[in-house]
Short mmCIF file of N, CA and C in Angstrom, two decimals:
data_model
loop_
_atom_site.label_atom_id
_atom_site.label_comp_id
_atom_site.label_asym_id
_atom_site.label_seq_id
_atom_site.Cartn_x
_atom_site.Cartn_y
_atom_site.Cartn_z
N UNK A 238 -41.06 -106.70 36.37
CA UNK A 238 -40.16 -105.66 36.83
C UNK A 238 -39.69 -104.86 35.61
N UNK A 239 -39.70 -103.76 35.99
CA UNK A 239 -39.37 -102.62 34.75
C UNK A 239 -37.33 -102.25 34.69
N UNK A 240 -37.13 -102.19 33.66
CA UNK A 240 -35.52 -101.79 33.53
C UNK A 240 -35.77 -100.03 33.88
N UNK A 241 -34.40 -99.63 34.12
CA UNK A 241 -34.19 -98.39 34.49
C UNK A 241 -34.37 -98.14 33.05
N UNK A 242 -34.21 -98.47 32.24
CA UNK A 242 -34.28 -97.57 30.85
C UNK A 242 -35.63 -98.18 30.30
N UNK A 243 -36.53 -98.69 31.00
CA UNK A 243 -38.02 -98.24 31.03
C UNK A 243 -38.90 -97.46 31.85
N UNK A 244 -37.92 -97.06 32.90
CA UNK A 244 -38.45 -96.09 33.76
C UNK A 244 -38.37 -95.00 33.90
N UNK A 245 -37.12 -94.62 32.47
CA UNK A 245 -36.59 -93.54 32.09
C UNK A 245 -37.31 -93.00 31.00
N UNK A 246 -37.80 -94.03 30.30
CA UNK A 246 -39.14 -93.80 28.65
C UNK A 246 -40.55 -93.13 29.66
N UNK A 247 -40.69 -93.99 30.17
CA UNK A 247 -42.05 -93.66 30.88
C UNK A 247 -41.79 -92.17 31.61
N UNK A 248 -41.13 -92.12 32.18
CA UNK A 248 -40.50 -90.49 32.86
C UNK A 248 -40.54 -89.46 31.75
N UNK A 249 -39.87 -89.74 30.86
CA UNK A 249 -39.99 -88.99 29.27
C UNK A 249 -41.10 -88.94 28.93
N UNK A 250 -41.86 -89.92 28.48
CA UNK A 250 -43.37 -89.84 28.01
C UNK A 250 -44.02 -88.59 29.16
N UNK A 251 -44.14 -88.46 30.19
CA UNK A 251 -44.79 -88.29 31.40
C UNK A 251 -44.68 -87.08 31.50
N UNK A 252 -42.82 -86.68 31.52
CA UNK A 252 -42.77 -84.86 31.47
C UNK A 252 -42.91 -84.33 30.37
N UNK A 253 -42.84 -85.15 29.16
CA UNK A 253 -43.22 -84.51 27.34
C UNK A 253 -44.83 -83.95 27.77
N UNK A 254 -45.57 -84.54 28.37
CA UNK A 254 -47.00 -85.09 28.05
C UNK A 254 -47.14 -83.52 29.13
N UNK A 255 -46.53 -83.09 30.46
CA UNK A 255 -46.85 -81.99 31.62
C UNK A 255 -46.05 -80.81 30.54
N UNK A 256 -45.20 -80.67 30.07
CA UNK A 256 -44.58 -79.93 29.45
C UNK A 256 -45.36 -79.29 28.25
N UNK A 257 -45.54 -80.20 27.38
CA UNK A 257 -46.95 -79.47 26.08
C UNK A 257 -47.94 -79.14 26.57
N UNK A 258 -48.97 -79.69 27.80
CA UNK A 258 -49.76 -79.71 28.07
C UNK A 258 -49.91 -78.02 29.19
N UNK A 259 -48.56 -77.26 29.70
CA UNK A 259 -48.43 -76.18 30.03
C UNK A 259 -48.24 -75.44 28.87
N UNK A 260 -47.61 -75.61 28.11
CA UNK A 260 -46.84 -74.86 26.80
C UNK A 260 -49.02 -74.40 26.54
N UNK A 261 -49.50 -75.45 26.14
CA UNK A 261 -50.68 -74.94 25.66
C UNK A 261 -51.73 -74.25 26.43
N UNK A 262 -51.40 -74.56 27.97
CA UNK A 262 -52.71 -73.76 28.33
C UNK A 262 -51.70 -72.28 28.59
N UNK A 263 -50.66 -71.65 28.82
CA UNK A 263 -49.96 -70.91 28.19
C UNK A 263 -50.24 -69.87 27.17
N UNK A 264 -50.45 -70.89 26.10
CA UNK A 264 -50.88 -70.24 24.84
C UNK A 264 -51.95 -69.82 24.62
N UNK A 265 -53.26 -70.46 25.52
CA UNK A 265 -54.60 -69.96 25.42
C UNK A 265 -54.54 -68.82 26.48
N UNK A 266 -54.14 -68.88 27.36
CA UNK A 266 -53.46 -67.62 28.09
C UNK A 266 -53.39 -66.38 27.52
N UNK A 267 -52.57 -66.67 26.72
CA UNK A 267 -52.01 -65.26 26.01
C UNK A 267 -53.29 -64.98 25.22
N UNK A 268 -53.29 -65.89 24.61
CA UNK A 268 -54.59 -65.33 23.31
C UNK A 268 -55.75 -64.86 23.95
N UNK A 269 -55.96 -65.52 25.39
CA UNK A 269 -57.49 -64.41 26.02
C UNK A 269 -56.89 -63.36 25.93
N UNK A 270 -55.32 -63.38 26.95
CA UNK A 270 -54.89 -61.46 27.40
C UNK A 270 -54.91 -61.00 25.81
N UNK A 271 -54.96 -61.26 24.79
CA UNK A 271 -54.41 -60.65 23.47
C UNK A 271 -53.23 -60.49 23.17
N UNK A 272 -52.50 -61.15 23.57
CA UNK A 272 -50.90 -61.41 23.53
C UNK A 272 -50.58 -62.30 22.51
N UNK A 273 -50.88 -62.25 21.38
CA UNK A 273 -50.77 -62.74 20.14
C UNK A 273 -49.50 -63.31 20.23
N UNK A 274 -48.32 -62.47 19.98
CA UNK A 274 -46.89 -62.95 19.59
C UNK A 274 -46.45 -64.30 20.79
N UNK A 275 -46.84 -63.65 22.15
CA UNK A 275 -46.27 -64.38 23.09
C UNK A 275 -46.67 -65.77 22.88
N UNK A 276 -48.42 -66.22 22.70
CA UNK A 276 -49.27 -67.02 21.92
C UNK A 276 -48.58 -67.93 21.06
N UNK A 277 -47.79 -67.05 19.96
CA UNK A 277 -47.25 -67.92 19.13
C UNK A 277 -45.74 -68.26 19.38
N UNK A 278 -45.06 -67.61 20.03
CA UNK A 278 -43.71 -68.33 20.78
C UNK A 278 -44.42 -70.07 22.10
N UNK A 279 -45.38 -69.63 22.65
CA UNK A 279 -45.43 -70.57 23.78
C UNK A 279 -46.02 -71.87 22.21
N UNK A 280 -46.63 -71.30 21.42
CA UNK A 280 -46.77 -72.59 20.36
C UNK A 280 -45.25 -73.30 19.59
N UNK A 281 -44.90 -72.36 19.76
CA UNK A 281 -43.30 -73.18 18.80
C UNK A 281 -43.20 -73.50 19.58
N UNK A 282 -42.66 -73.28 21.11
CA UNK A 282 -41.52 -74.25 21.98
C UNK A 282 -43.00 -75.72 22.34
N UNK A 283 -43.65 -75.36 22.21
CA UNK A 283 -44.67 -76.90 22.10
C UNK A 283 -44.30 -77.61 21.10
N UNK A 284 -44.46 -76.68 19.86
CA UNK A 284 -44.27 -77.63 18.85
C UNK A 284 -42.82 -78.43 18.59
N UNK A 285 -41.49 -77.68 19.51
CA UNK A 285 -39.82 -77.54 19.37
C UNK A 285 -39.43 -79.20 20.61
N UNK A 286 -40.40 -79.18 21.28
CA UNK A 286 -40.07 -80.54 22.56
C UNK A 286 -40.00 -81.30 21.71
N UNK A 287 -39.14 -82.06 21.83
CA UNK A 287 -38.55 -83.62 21.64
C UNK A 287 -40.02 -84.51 21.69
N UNK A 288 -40.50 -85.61 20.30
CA UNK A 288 -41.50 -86.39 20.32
C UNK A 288 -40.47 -87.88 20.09
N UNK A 289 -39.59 -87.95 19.65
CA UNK A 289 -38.72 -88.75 19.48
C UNK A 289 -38.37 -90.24 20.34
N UNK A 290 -39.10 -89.60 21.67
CA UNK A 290 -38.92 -91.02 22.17
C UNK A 290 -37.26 -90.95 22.93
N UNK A 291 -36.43 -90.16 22.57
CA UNK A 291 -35.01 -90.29 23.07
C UNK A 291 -35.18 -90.04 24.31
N UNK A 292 -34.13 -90.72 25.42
CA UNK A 292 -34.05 -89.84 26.48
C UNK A 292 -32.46 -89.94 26.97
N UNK A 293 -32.05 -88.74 26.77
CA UNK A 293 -30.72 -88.44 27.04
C UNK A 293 -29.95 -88.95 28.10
N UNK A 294 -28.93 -89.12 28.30
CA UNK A 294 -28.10 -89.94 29.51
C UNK A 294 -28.16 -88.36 30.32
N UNK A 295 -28.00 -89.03 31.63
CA UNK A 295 -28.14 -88.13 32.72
C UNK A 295 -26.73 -87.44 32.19
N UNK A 296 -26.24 -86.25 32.73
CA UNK A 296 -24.93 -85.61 33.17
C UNK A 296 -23.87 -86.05 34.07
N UNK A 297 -22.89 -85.97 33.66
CA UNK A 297 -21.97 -86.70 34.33
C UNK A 297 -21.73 -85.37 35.57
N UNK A 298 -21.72 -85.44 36.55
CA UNK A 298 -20.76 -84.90 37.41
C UNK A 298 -18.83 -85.03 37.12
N UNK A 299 -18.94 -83.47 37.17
CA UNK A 299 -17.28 -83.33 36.89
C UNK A 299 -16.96 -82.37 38.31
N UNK A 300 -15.88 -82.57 39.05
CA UNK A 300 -14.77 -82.12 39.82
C UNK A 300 -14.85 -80.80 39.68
N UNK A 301 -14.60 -79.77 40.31
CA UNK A 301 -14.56 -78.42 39.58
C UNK A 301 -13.25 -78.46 39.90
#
């Protein structure tokens, strides 16, 4: 049986892994249209995702 805070790594691993993996086809995107700059923004925020392994505590709900 898995802990919630291994089901929370694996969730992390999982959307890191859908997240770069858009960021880059994205980027080949642009570079067919010739969209150079855009190309190299969709490469930083690939390169800018969290590899760290952290995964942040959910948000607390607050009262408004």
């Amino acid at each position: 049986m898995t802990s919630d805070r291994e089901a929370d790594q694996d969730t992390y691993v999982a959307d890191r892994s859908a997240i770069v993996l858009i960021l880059g086809y994205v980027e080949s995107e642009c570079r067919r249209l010739g969209a150079l700059a855009a190309a190299e923004h969709a490469a930083l925020a690939a390169s800018l995702v969290p590899d760290d392994g952290h995964v942040a505590p959910a948000p607390v709900a607050r009262p408004h």
